[in-house]
Amino acid sequence: MCGIVGAIAERDVAPILLEGLRRLEYRGYDSAGLALLDAAGDLHRHRAVGKVAALADAQAAAPHSGGVGIAHTRWATHGAPTEANAHPHVARDEVAIVHNGIIENHEALRDRLTAVGYTFESQTDTEAVVNAVHERLEGGDDLLAATQGVIAELTGAYALGVIARRDPQRLIVARRGSPLVIGVGIGEHFIASDVAALLPVTRRFIDLQEGDVAELTRQSVRVFDANGHAVERPIRTSDLTADAVERGAFRHFMAKEIHEQPNAVAETLEGRVADDRILPEALGPAATQLLADAQRIQIVACGTSHHAGLVARYWFESIAGLPCDVEVASEFRYRRHVVAPGTVFVTLSQSGETADTLAALREAKTLGYRATLAICNVPESSLVRESDLVMMTRAGPEIGVASTKAFTTQLTALLLTVIAAGRAHGMDREAEARLIRALRQIPRQIETVLDLESRIETLAEAFIDKHHALFLGRGTQYPIAMEGALKLKEISYIHAEAYPAGELKHGPLALVDGDMPVVTAAPNNDLVEKLKSNLQEVRARGGRLYVFADPAAAPAAYDDCQVIALPSVDEAVAPLLYSVPFQLLAYHVAVLKGTDVDKPRNLAKSVTVE
Ligand code: AGP
């Protein structure tokens, strides 16, 4: 999604803006730009289609400097990824704006402004906003009043950064529906869509609330709430360091994040379990009581987080005895609901800023759910702020668009939640102890799977000339198969589908031939013999099988059936372990195909628009 960086300082802010944009590249984008007010108060702009490196080249070829600036990476929504559509947008060489989000009434605004003489150079919704700010400046407003006046006219979602020639000592920002933080320096201030952009210059941040507008000068920050009242917003210090979002020795962030999973899962368990029991502090007294009162669970999420929810449905019903429904947020938010009494509404999200998940949460709050619980990786996110209760995953920053460690830490947090719910609903002590022991072994067992990487890299070679792949699973391994298929398709661009293995003969078996790799997970459980029968159906049609299996349950290996043994694990925690080889497989297929692993085409890390 689009990314914003801005700064107001004594020093030249151009290098800060470019470095900030580089740090936002992971969000996904297709063009970039920056605008600066120089010492004489003149406005200069560079824009480029493609990577931030192209923008940096343009700046190097014709350098501009200045103490006030805004910059942007654009992920096209209104209008193609062209230079004309790239931000910042400028009105009559006077005002420059960067914008994330979507202005829904931009056409009406554009028509009104065209009627009074404004011309438009782009197809974006944003250009109407910058012209509207200019119109108000011409009418005598200062930059703060002009911005406040314009946003009162807007419907939709936005994070905005605004600078103007005639008001060169100020940077105005506004936020509704799209994330934006203010970075606090000494005699300088910054803005960004994500703290990661500003870590080289500050670790002190102000989180803007929905509807806030702020005026930044070098020395001060004034924040106004949605009603225009001056408000104090606390400054927090981030634990993150600038190198927390560096790749280190790894070739890609995705590889680094896959390898961080033993530690990330261990961190998510830290302080929440002791010996063979879950600690009361794991969820806090309020959440523990809530789970005790819960009669039903509704989980809502998108993408990989949705897959974690699908695994949790099996857990909630089989371990805690609680009925559980799971739905993708974009569907949940647009249908009518019958909410059963005592239903707890649970959202799952790495970023905590996914527009559909946030909208579903806001909708749920009007529908009579017992309470809302967010399982999330970003403490300062909107989802965390707006939920009644929160369980943090502790994956650390996830930069690769393909979610990996966020998924396994979500599963960890979910299983802890399920165990806490199970205990409150009569699960016996020994069952709890068995699950906790199994969970505590998972970090080490993931390390064992990571040791299989070179074997999986070799397997990946068989996929690079393939156009389709099938992932099969039964029980909790069905959502893991869905996640494996999503990983493969999003980074290698190979069409991949997941099916419950028992559904094979109801349709997808027609697709199976020697060109169709079929990937599956076979932990040792009650369903493994049934799964093996399904695999025989594949072999009989000439399909090529790749089976990640428990040694005690593995099918026999043949030329057309490669078997990779994984450590034996308790059935309940098997989803955590079996997701890892699928991540490695997708990663190595993508590397061999030469795709942009960390920033796959058309995708964004944090999907902050609908
Ligand atoms: C998966 O690899 C993707 N990054 C995507 O499906 C992601 O999980 C989805 O957009 C939800 O994001 P969230 O967890 O930040 O809400």
Coordinates of C-alpha atoms and ligand atoms in Angstrom, one line a residue:
M1 CA 0.0 0.0 0.0
C2 CA 1.0 3.6 -0.3
G3 CA 3.6 5.0 2.1
I4 CA 4.1 8.5 3.4
V5 CA 7.2 10.1 4.8
G6 CA 7.6 13.8 5.7
A7 CA 10.0 16.0 7.7
I8 CA 10.5 19.5 8.9
A9 CA 14.0 20.3 10.2
E10 CA 16.9 22.7 10.1
R11 CA 18.9 20.3 8.0
D12 CA 18.2 19.1 4.4
V13 CA 15.5 16.5 4.7
A14 CA 15.9 15.0 1.2
P15 CA 18.1 12.1 2.4
I16 CA 15.7 11.4 5.3
L17 CA 12.8 11.2 2.9
L18 CA 14.6 8.9 0.5
E19 CA 15.8 6.5 3.2
G20 CA 12.3 6.6 4.7
L21 CA 10.8 5.6 1.4
R22 CA 13.3 2.7 1.0
R23 CA 12.2 1.5 4.4
L24 CA 8.6 1.5 3.3
E25 CA 9.3 -0.3 0.0
Y26 CA 8.1 -3.6 1.6
R27 CA 4.5 -2.2 1.7
G28 CA 4.3 -2.6 -2.1
Y29 CA 4.1 0.3 -4.5
D30 CA 4.6 1.1 -8.2
S31 CA 5.8 4.8 -8.3
A32 CA 7.5 7.2 -5.9
G33 CA 8.0 10.9 -5.4
L34 CA 9.1 13.7 -3.2
A35 CA 8.5 17.5 -2.8
L36 CA 10.7 19.9 -0.9
L37 CA 10.5 23.5 0.1
D38 CA 13.9 25.0 -0.3
A39 CA 15.6 27.8 1.8
A40 CA 14.0 30.4 -0.5
G41 CA 10.5 28.9 0.0
D42 CA 10.3 27.5 -3.5
L43 CA 8.7 24.1 -4.1
H44 CA 10.5 21.4 -6.0
R45 CA 9.4 17.9 -6.9
H46 CA 10.7 14.7 -8.4
R47 CA 8.6 11.7 -9.3
A48 CA 9.4 8.4 -10.9
V49 CA 7.6 5.2 -12.0
G50 CA 9.0 2.0 -10.5
K51 CA 11.4 1.7 -7.6
V52 CA 12.6 4.3 -5.1
A53 CA 16.0 3.8 -6.7
A54 CA 14.7 5.5 -9.8
L55 CA 13.5 8.5 -7.7
A56 CA 16.9 8.6 -6.0
D57 CA 18.5 8.7 -9.5
A58 CA 16.3 11.6 -10.5
Q59 CA 17.2 13.4 -7.3
A60 CA 20.9 12.7 -7.9
A61 CA 20.7 14.0 -11.4
A62 CA 19.0 17.2 -10.4
P63 CA 19.5 17.6 -6.6
H64 CA 17.0 19.6 -4.6
S65 CA 17.4 20.3 -0.9
G66 CA 15.2 21.8 1.7
G67 CA 14.2 21.7 5.4
V68 CA 10.5 20.8 4.7
G69 CA 9.5 17.9 2.6
I70 CA 7.0 15.1 1.9
A71 CA 7.5 11.9 0.0
H72 CA 5.4 9.0 -1.1
T73 CA 5.3 5.5 -2.5
R74 CA 2.1 5.0 -4.5
W75 CA 0.2 1.7 -5.0
A76 CA -2.1 2.6 -7.8
T77 CA -5.9 2.7 -7.1
H78 CA -7.3 5.7 -9.2
G79 CA -5.3 5.8 -12.4
A80 CA -2.4 3.7 -13.8
P81 CA 1.1 3.8 -12.3
T82 CA 2.4 6.7 -14.3
E83 CA 4.6 9.7 -13.3
A84 CA 1.6 12.0 -13.7
N85 CA -0.4 10.0 -11.2
A86 CA 2.5 9.7 -8.8
H87 CA 2.5 11.7 -5.6
P88 CA 3.2 14.4 -4.4
H89 CA 0.4 16.2 -6.2
V90 CA 0.9 20.0 -6.6
A91 CA -1.6 22.8 -7.0
R92 CA -0.4 25.8 -9.0
D93 CA 3.2 25.5 -7.8
E94 CA 1.9 26.5 -4.3
V95 CA 0.7 23.5 -2.4
A96 CA 2.0 19.8 -2.4
I97 CA 0.2 16.8 -0.9
V98 CA 0.8 13.2 -0.3
H99 CA -2.1 10.9 0.4
N100 CA -2.8 7.3 1.4
G101 CA -6.4 5.9 1.2
I102 CA -9.3 6.6 -1.1
I103 CA -11.4 9.8 -1.3
E104 CA -14.8 8.5 -2.3
N105 CA -16.4 11.9 -3.2
H106 CA -13.4 13.0 -5.3
E107 CA -15.5 13.3 -8.5
A108 CA -17.9 15.7 -7.0
L109 CA -15.0 17.7 -5.6
R110 CA -13.2 17.6 -9.0
D111 CA -16.3 18.9 -10.8
R112 CA -16.8 21.8 -8.4
L113 CA -13.1 22.8 -8.7
T114 CA -13.1 22.4 -12.5
A115 CA -16.1 24.8 -12.6
V116 CA -14.1 27.5 -10.7
G117 CA -11.0 27.1 -13.0
Y118 CA -8.8 24.4 -11.6
T119 CA -7.2 22.0 -14.1
F120 CA -6.2 18.4 -13.4
E121 CA -3.1 16.6 -14.6
S122 CA -3.8 13.2 -13.1
Q123 CA -6.5 10.6 -12.8
T124 CA -6.1 10.4 -9.0
D125 CA -8.6 11.2 -6.3
T126 CA -5.8 13.1 -4.5
E127 CA -5.4 15.9 -6.9
A128 CA -8.9 17.2 -6.0
V129 CA -7.7 17.5 -2.4
V130 CA -4.6 19.5 -3.2
N131 CA -6.6 21.9 -5.4
A132 CA -9.3 22.3 -2.7
V133 CA -6.5 23.2 -0.2
H134 CA -5.2 25.7 -2.6
E135 CA -8.7 27.2 -3.1
R136 CA -9.0 27.8 0.6
L137 CA -5.5 29.3 0.9
E138 CA -6.5 31.7 -1.8
G139 CA -9.6 32.5 0.2
G140 CA -7.4 33.6 3.2
D141 CA -7.2 30.5 5.3
D142 CA -3.8 29.5 6.7
L143 CA -2.5 26.0 5.9
L144 CA -3.9 24.4 9.0
A145 CA -7.4 25.9 8.6
A146 CA -7.4 25.2 4.9
T147 CA -6.6 21.5 5.5
Q148 CA -9.2 21.2 8.3
G149 CA -11.7 22.9 6.0
V150 CA -11.0 20.5 3.2
I151 CA -11.1 17.3 5.2
A152 CA -14.5 18.3 6.6
E153 CA -15.7 17.9 2.9
L154 CA -14.1 14.5 2.3
T155 CA -15.7 11.1 2.6
G156 CA -13.5 8.0 2.5
A157 CA -10.1 7.2 4.0
Y158 CA -7.0 9.3 4.2
A159 CA -3.6 9.9 5.7
L160 CA -2.4 13.3 4.4
G161 CA 0.8 15.3 4.5
V162 CA 0.5 18.9 3.2
I163 CA 3.1 21.7 2.7
A164 CA 2.7 25.1 1.0
R165 CA 5.0 27.8 -0.3
R166 CA 3.3 30.6 1.5
D167 CA 3.4 28.8 4.8
P168 CA 7.0 27.3 4.7
Q169 CA 7.4 26.8 8.5
R170 CA 4.6 24.2 8.8
L171 CA 3.8 20.6 7.8
I172 CA 0.2 19.7 8.3
V173 CA -1.0 16.1 8.6
A174 CA -4.4 14.4 9.0
R175 CA -5.5 10.9 9.5
R176 CA -8.8 9.0 9.1
G177 CA -8.8 5.4 8.2
S178 CA -5.1 5.1 7.1
P179 CA -2.2 4.8 9.5
L180 CA 0.1 7.8 10.3
V181 CA 2.6 8.4 13.1
I182 CA 4.5 11.6 14.0
G183 CA 8.2 11.1 14.8
V184 CA 9.5 13.4 17.5
G185 CA 13.1 14.7 17.2
I186 CA 15.1 17.5 18.8
G187 CA 14.3 20.6 16.9
E188 CA 12.8 18.5 14.1
H189 CA 9.7 16.5 13.4
F190 CA 8.7 13.7 11.0
I191 CA 5.7 11.8 9.7
A192 CA 5.4 8.3 8.3
S193 CA 2.9 5.6 7.6
D194 CA 5.0 3.2 9.6
V195 CA 7.6 3.7 12.4
A196 CA 10.0 1.6 10.4
A197 CA 10.6 4.6 8.0
L198 CA 11.8 6.8 10.8
L199 CA 13.9 4.6 13.0
P200 CA 17.2 6.0 11.7
V201 CA 16.1 9.5 12.9
T202 CA 14.0 8.9 16.0
R203 CA 12.4 6.3 18.3
R204 CA 9.9 8.6 19.8
F205 CA 6.5 8.6 18.3
I206 CA 3.0 10.1 18.6
D207 CA 0.2 7.9 17.3
L208 CA -2.5 10.0 15.7
Q209 CA -6.1 8.9 16.4
E210 CA -8.9 8.7 13.9
G211 CA -9.9 12.1 12.7
D212 CA -6.8 13.9 14.1
V213 CA -5.2 16.8 12.4
A214 CA -1.7 17.9 13.4
E215 CA 0.5 21.0 12.8
L216 CA 4.2 20.3 12.9
T217 CA 6.9 23.0 13.0
R218 CA 10.5 22.3 13.8
Q219 CA 9.9 23.1 17.5
S220 CA 6.4 22.0 18.1
V221 CA 3.5 19.6 17.4
R222 CA -0.1 20.6 18.0
V223 CA -2.8 18.0 17.6
F224 CA -6.5 18.6 17.1
D225 CA -9.1 15.9 17.4
A226 CA -12.0 15.2 15.0
N227 CA -14.0 18.1 16.5
G228 CA -11.1 20.6 16.1
H229 CA -10.2 20.7 19.8
A230 CA -6.6 20.9 20.8
V231 CA -5.6 17.5 22.4
E232 CA -2.5 16.0 24.0
R233 CA -1.4 12.7 22.5
P234 CA 1.2 10.8 24.4
I235 CA 4.7 10.3 23.1
R236 CA 5.9 6.6 23.2
T237 CA 9.3 5.2 22.8
S238 CA 9.6 2.3 20.4
D239 CA 11.7 -0.7 21.3
L240 CA 12.6 -1.2 17.7
T241 CA 16.1 -0.3 16.5
A242 CA 17.0 0.7 13.0
D243 CA 18.5 -2.7 12.2
A244 CA 15.4 -4.5 13.4
V245 CA 14.2 -4.0 9.8
E246 CA 17.5 -4.9 8.1
R247 CA 18.0 -8.0 6.1
G248 CA 21.3 -9.0 7.7
A249 CA 23.1 -11.8 5.9
F250 CA 19.9 -13.1 4.3
R251 CA 19.2 -12.6 0.6
H252 CA 15.6 -11.8 1.3
F253 CA 13.5 -10.6 4.2
M254 CA 11.3 -13.6 3.7
A255 CA 14.2 -16.0 4.3
K256 CA 15.2 -14.1 7.4
E257 CA 11.7 -14.2 8.7
I258 CA 11.3 -17.9 8.0
H259 CA 14.5 -18.5 10.0
E260 CA 13.4 -16.2 12.8
Q261 CA 10.4 -18.5 13.6
P262 CA 11.9 -20.6 16.4
N263 CA 12.7 -17.4 18.3
A264 CA 9.5 -15.6 17.4
V265 CA 7.4 -18.6 18.6
A266 CA 9.5 -18.8 21.8
E267 CA 9.0 -15.1 22.3
T268 CA 5.2 -15.4 21.9
L269 CA 5.3 -18.1 24.6
E270 CA 7.6 -16.2 26.9
G271 CA 6.1 -15.3 30.3
R272 CA 2.8 -17.0 29.3
V273 CA 3.6 -20.6 30.1
A274 CA 5.5 -22.2 33.0
D275 CA 6.4 -25.9 33.3
D276 CA 3.3 -27.5 31.9
R277 CA 0.6 -24.9 32.5
I278 CA -0.6 -21.6 31.0
L279 CA 0.0 -18.7 33.4
P280 CA -2.9 -16.4 34.5
E281 CA -0.9 -13.5 33.1
A282 CA -0.9 -15.1 29.6
L283 CA -4.1 -13.3 28.6
G284 CA -4.7 -11.1 31.7
P285 CA -7.6 -11.4 34.1
A286 CA -10.2 -9.7 31.8
A287 CA -9.6 -12.0 28.9
T288 CA -9.5 -15.1 31.1
Q289 CA -12.9 -14.2 32.5
L290 CA -14.2 -13.4 29.1
L291 CA -13.2 -16.8 27.8
A292 CA -14.8 -18.4 30.8
D293 CA -18.1 -16.6 29.9
A294 CA -17.8 -17.2 26.2
Q295 CA -20.4 -19.5 24.6
R296 CA -19.2 -19.1 21.0
I297 CA -16.3 -17.6 19.0
Q298 CA -16.5 -15.6 15.8
I299 CA -13.1 -15.1 14.1
V300 CA -12.6 -12.6 11.3
A301 CA -9.4 -11.9 9.3
C302 CA -7.9 -11.7 5.8
G303 CA -5.4 -13.8 3.8
T304 CA -2.8 -15.7 5.9
S305 CA -4.4 -14.5 9.1
H306 CA -7.7 -16.0 8.0
H307 CA -5.9 -19.3 7.5
A308 CA -4.7 -19.1 11.1
G309 CA -8.3 -18.6 12.1
L310 CA -9.4 -21.7 10.2
V311 CA -6.9 -23.8 12.1
A312 CA -8.1 -22.2 15.4
R313 CA -11.7 -23.3 14.6
Y314 CA -10.6 -26.9 14.8
W315 CA -8.8 -26.1 18.1
F316 CA -11.7 -24.2 19.7
E317 CA -14.2 -26.9 18.9
S318 CA -12.0 -30.0 19.7
I319 CA -10.0 -28.6 22.7
A320 CA -12.2 -26.0 24.3
G321 CA -15.6 -27.4 23.2
L322 CA -16.6 -23.9 22.0
P323 CA -18.5 -23.5 18.7
C324 CA -16.4 -21.3 16.4
D325 CA -17.1 -19.6 13.1
V326 CA -14.4 -18.1 10.8
E327 CA -15.0 -15.6 8.0
V328 CA -12.9 -13.4 5.7
A329 CA -13.3 -9.8 6.8
S330 CA -14.4 -8.5 3.4
E331 CA -17.4 -10.8 3.4
F332 CA -18.2 -10.4 7.1
R333 CA -18.5 -6.6 6.9
Y334 CA -21.1 -6.6 4.1
R335 CA -23.7 -9.1 5.3
R336 CA -26.4 -9.2 8.0
H337 CA -25.5 -11.2 11.1
V338 CA -27.3 -13.2 13.7
V339 CA -25.1 -12.9 16.8
A340 CA -25.6 -15.7 19.3
P341 CA -25.6 -14.7 22.9
G342 CA -22.1 -14.8 24.5
T343 CA -20.2 -14.7 21.3
V344 CA -16.7 -13.3 21.5
F345 CA -15.5 -11.5 18.3
V346 CA -11.8 -12.2 17.5
T347 CA -9.8 -10.4 14.9
L348 CA -6.4 -11.7 13.6
S349 CA -4.0 -9.4 11.9
Q350 CA -0.2 -9.1 11.5
S351 CA -0.4 -5.3 10.7
G352 CA -3.5 -4.4 12.7
E353 CA -4.2 -1.9 9.8
T354 CA -5.9 -4.1 7.3
A355 CA -8.9 -2.0 6.1
D356 CA -11.4 -4.9 5.8
T357 CA -10.5 -6.4 9.2
L358 CA -10.7 -3.0 10.9
A359 CA -14.1 -2.3 9.3
A360 CA -15.3 -5.7 10.4
L361 CA -14.3 -4.9 13.9
R362 CA -16.1 -1.5 13.8
E363 CA -19.2 -3.2 12.4
A364 CA -19.0 -6.0 15.1
K365 CA -19.0 -3.4 17.9
T366 CA -22.5 -2.3 16.8
L367 CA -23.8 -5.9 16.7
G368 CA -24.0 -7.0 20.3
Y369 CA -20.9 -9.3 20.6
R370 CA -19.9 -10.1 24.1
A371 CA -16.5 -8.4 23.6
T372 CA -13.8 -8.0 21.0
L373 CA -10.3 -9.6 21.2
A374 CA -7.5 -8.7 18.7
I375 CA -4.5 -11.1 18.1
C376 CA -2.1 -8.8 16.5
N377 CA 1.6 -8.2 15.9
V378 CA 1.8 -4.4 15.9
P379 CA 1.2 -2.9 19.4
E380 CA 0.4 0.6 18.2
S381 CA -2.0 -0.4 15.4
S382 CA -5.6 0.7 15.0
L383 CA -6.9 -2.8 15.6
V384 CA -5.1 -3.0 19.0
R385 CA -6.3 0.4 20.0
E386 CA -9.9 -0.2 19.1
S387 CA -10.4 -3.7 20.5
D388 CA -11.6 -4.4 24.1
L389 CA -8.8 -7.0 24.7
V390 CA -5.5 -7.8 23.0
M391 CA -3.2 -10.7 22.8
M392 CA 0.1 -9.7 21.1
T393 CA 2.1 -12.0 18.9
R394 CA 5.7 -11.1 19.3
A395 CA 7.0 -11.9 15.8
G396 CA 8.9 -8.5 15.5
P397 CA 8.6 -6.5 12.3
E398 CA 7.6 -8.6 9.3
I399 CA 8.8 -7.0 6.1
G400 CA 8.4 -9.6 3.4
V401 CA 4.9 -9.3 1.8
A402 CA 4.5 -13.1 2.2
S403 CA 3.5 -13.6 5.8
T404 CA 5.6 -16.3 7.6
K405 CA 6.6 -15.7 11.2
A406 CA 3.4 -13.7 11.7
F407 CA 1.4 -16.9 10.9
T408 CA 3.2 -19.2 13.2
T409 CA 3.1 -16.7 16.0
Q410 CA -0.6 -16.2 15.4
L411 CA -1.1 -20.0 15.7
T412 CA 0.9 -19.9 18.9
A413 CA -1.2 -17.1 20.4
L414 CA -4.4 -18.8 19.2
L415 CA -3.5 -22.1 20.8
L416 CA -2.7 -20.4 24.1
T417 CA -6.1 -18.7 23.9
V418 CA -7.8 -22.0 23.1
I419 CA -6.0 -23.7 26.1
A420 CA -7.1 -20.8 28.4
A421 CA -10.7 -21.2 27.1
G422 CA -10.5 -25.0 27.4
R423 CA -9.4 -24.7 31.0
A424 CA -12.3 -22.4 31.8
H425 CA -14.7 -24.8 30.1
G426 CA -13.6 -27.9 31.9
M427 CA -10.5 -29.3 30.0
D428 CA -8.7 -31.6 32.4
R429 CA -5.3 -30.7 33.8
E430 CA -3.4 -33.5 32.0
A431 CA -4.7 -32.4 28.6
E432 CA -3.5 -28.8 29.3
A433 CA -0.1 -30.1 30.4
R434 CA 0.2 -32.2 27.2
L435 CA -0.6 -29.3 25.0
I436 CA 1.8 -26.9 26.8
R437 CA 4.6 -29.4 26.7
A438 CA 4.0 -29.9 22.9
L439 CA 4.0 -26.1 22.3
R440 CA 7.2 -25.6 24.2
Q441 CA 9.0 -28.1 22.0
I442 CA 7.9 -26.4 18.8
P443 CA 10.7 -23.8 18.5
R444 CA 13.4 -26.6 18.6
Q445 CA 11.3 -28.7 16.2
I446 CA 11.0 -25.8 13.8
E447 CA 14.8 -25.6 13.8
T448 CA 14.9 -29.2 12.7
V449 CA 12.6 -28.4 9.8
L450 CA 14.8 -25.5 8.9
D451 CA 17.7 -27.9 8.7
L452 CA 15.9 -29.6 5.8
E453 CA 16.2 -26.4 3.7
S454 CA 18.7 -27.7 1.2
R455 CA 16.6 -30.8 0.5
I456 CA 13.5 -28.6 0.0
E457 CA 15.6 -26.3 -2.3
T458 CA 16.3 -29.3 -4.5
L459 CA 12.6 -30.3 -4.6
A460 CA 11.8 -26.7 -5.6
E461 CA 13.5 -27.3 -9.0
A462 CA 10.7 -29.6 -10.0
F463 CA 8.2 -26.7 -9.7
I464 CA 9.8 -24.0 -11.8
D465 CA 8.4 -25.0 -15.2
K466 CA 5.0 -25.8 -13.7
H467 CA 1.9 -23.7 -14.2
H468 CA -0.3 -25.3 -11.5
A469 CA 0.1 -27.1 -8.2
L470 CA -2.4 -28.7 -5.8
F471 CA -2.1 -28.7 -2.1
L472 CA -4.0 -31.3 -0.1
G473 CA -4.7 -31.6 3.6
R474 CA -7.2 -33.1 6.1
G475 CA -8.3 -31.7 9.4
T476 CA -6.1 -28.8 10.6
Q477 CA -3.8 -29.6 7.7
Y478 CA -6.4 -28.3 5.3
P479 CA -5.9 -24.7 6.3
I480 CA -2.2 -25.3 6.3
A481 CA -2.5 -26.6 2.7
M482 CA -4.4 -23.4 1.9
E483 CA -1.6 -21.4 3.4
G484 CA 1.0 -23.4 1.4
A485 CA -0.9 -22.7 -1.8
L486 CA -1.2 -19.0 -1.0
K487 CA 2.5 -18.8 -0.3
L488 CA 3.4 -20.5 -3.6
K489 CA 1.0 -18.4 -5.8
E490 CA 1.8 -15.0 -4.3
I491 CA 5.6 -15.2 -4.6
S492 CA 6.2 -17.6 -7.5
Y493 CA 3.1 -16.8 -9.6
I494 CA 2.3 -20.5 -10.0
H495 CA -1.4 -21.1 -9.8
A496 CA -1.9 -23.2 -6.7
E497 CA -5.1 -24.5 -5.2
A498 CA -5.8 -26.2 -1.8
Y499 CA -8.4 -28.9 -1.3
P500 CA -9.4 -31.1 1.6
A501 CA -7.9 -34.3 0.4
G502 CA -11.3 -36.1 0.6
E503 CA -12.7 -33.6 -1.9
L504 CA -10.2 -34.7 -4.6
K505 CA -12.5 -37.2 -6.3
H506 CA -15.4 -34.6 -6.3
G507 CA -13.7 -32.6 -9.0
P508 CA -10.0 -31.6 -8.8
L509 CA -8.8 -35.2 -9.6
A510 CA -9.6 -34.3 -13.2
L511 CA -6.7 -31.9 -13.2
V512 CA -4.1 -34.4 -12.0
D513 CA -1.6 -35.6 -14.5
G514 CA 2.2 -35.8 -14.8
D515 CA 2.4 -32.0 -14.9
M516 CA 0.6 -31.4 -11.7
P517 CA 2.7 -31.4 -8.6
V518 CA 0.6 -32.4 -5.6
V519 CA 1.9 -31.3 -2.2
T520 CA 0.6 -32.5 1.1
A521 CA 1.3 -32.7 4.8
A522 CA 0.9 -36.1 6.6
P523 CA 1.3 -35.8 10.4
N524 CA 0.6 -39.0 12.3
N525 CA -3.1 -38.7 13.2
D526 CA -6.4 -40.5 12.9
L527 CA -6.8 -39.2 9.3
V528 CA -3.4 -40.3 7.9
E529 CA -4.6 -43.6 6.5
K530 CA -7.5 -41.8 4.7
L531 CA -5.0 -39.3 3.4
K532 CA -2.8 -42.1 2.0
S533 CA -5.7 -43.5 0.1
N534 CA -6.2 -40.1 -1.5
L535 CA -2.5 -40.0 -2.4
Q536 CA -2.9 -43.3 -4.1
E537 CA -5.7 -41.8 -6.2
V538 CA -3.2 -39.1 -7.3
R539 CA -0.5 -41.6 -8.1
A540 CA -2.9 -43.7 -10.2
R541 CA -3.4 -40.7 -12.4
G542 CA 0.3 -40.0 -12.9
G543 CA 0.5 -37.1 -10.4
R544 CA 3.8 -36.2 -8.8
L545 CA 3.6 -36.3 -5.0
Y546 CA 5.6 -34.3 -2.5
V547 CA 4.7 -35.5 1.0
F548 CA 5.9 -33.9 4.2
A549 CA 5.3 -36.6 6.8
D550 CA 5.7 -37.9 10.3
P551 CA 8.2 -40.8 10.0
A552 CA 5.7 -43.1 11.8
A553 CA 3.0 -42.4 9.2
A554 CA 4.9 -41.7 6.0
P555 CA 3.8 -43.3 2.8
A556 CA 6.4 -45.3 0.9
A557 CA 8.7 -43.2 -1.3
Y558 CA 8.8 -43.9 -5.0
D559 CA 10.1 -42.0 -8.0
D560 CA 6.7 -40.3 -8.3
C561 CA 6.3 -39.8 -4.6
Q562 CA 8.9 -37.9 -2.7
V563 CA 8.7 -38.1 1.1
I564 CA 10.4 -35.7 3.4
A565 CA 10.3 -36.7 7.1
L566 CA 9.5 -34.1 9.7
P567 CA 9.9 -34.5 13.5
S568 CA 7.1 -36.3 15.2
V569 CA 4.8 -33.9 17.0
D570 CA 1.6 -33.9 19.0
E571 CA -1.4 -33.7 16.6
A572 CA -2.5 -30.3 18.1
V573 CA 0.7 -28.5 17.3
A574 CA 1.3 -30.1 13.9
P575 CA -0.1 -27.0 12.0
L576 CA 2.8 -24.9 13.4
L577 CA 5.4 -27.3 12.2
Y578 CA 4.0 -28.3 8.8
S579 CA 3.5 -24.7 7.7
V580 CA 7.3 -24.2 7.7
P581 CA 8.3 -26.6 4.8
F582 CA 5.6 -25.1 2.7
Q583 CA 7.1 -21.6 3.3
L584 CA 10.6 -22.9 2.4
L585 CA 9.2 -24.6 -0.8
A586 CA 7.4 -21.5 -2.0
Y587 CA 10.5 -19.4 -1.2
H588 CA 12.9 -21.5 -3.1
V589 CA 10.6 -21.9 -6.1
A590 CA 10.3 -18.1 -6.2
V591 CA 14.1 -17.6 -5.9
L592 CA 14.7 -20.1 -8.7
K593 CA 12.1 -18.4 -10.9
G594 CA 13.7 -15.0 -10.2
T595 CA 10.6 -13.2 -8.9
D596 CA 10.7 -10.3 -6.6
V597 CA 10.3 -12.4 -3.5
D598 CA 9.8 -9.7 -0.8
K599 CA 7.7 -7.5 -3.0
P600 CA 5.6 -9.7 -5.3
R601 CA 3.9 -7.9 -8.2
N602 CA 0.5 -6.2 -7.5
L603 CA 0.6 -7.0 -3.8
A604 CA 1.1 -4.8 -0.7
K605 CA 2.2 -5.7 2.8
S606 CA -0.4 -3.8 4.6
V607 CA -3.7 -3.5 2.8
T608 CA -5.0 -0.3 4.2
V609 CA -7.6 0.3 1.4
E610 CA -10.7 -1.8 0.7
Ligands
AGP1 C1 -0.1 -13.3 3.0 O1 1.2 -13.7 2.7 C2 -0.3 -11.9 2.8 N1 0.6 -11.0 3.2 C3 -1.8 -11.5 3.1 O2 -2.6 -12.5 2.8 C4 -2.0 -11.0 4.6 O3 -2.0 -12.1 5.4 C5 -3.4 -10.3 4.6 O4 -3.3 -9.2 3.8 C6 -3.8 -9.9 6.0 O5 -2.8 -9.0 6.6 P1 -2.8 -8.7 8.1 O6 -2.5 -10.0 8.8 O7 -1.8 -7.6 8.3 O8 -4.2 -8.2 8.5

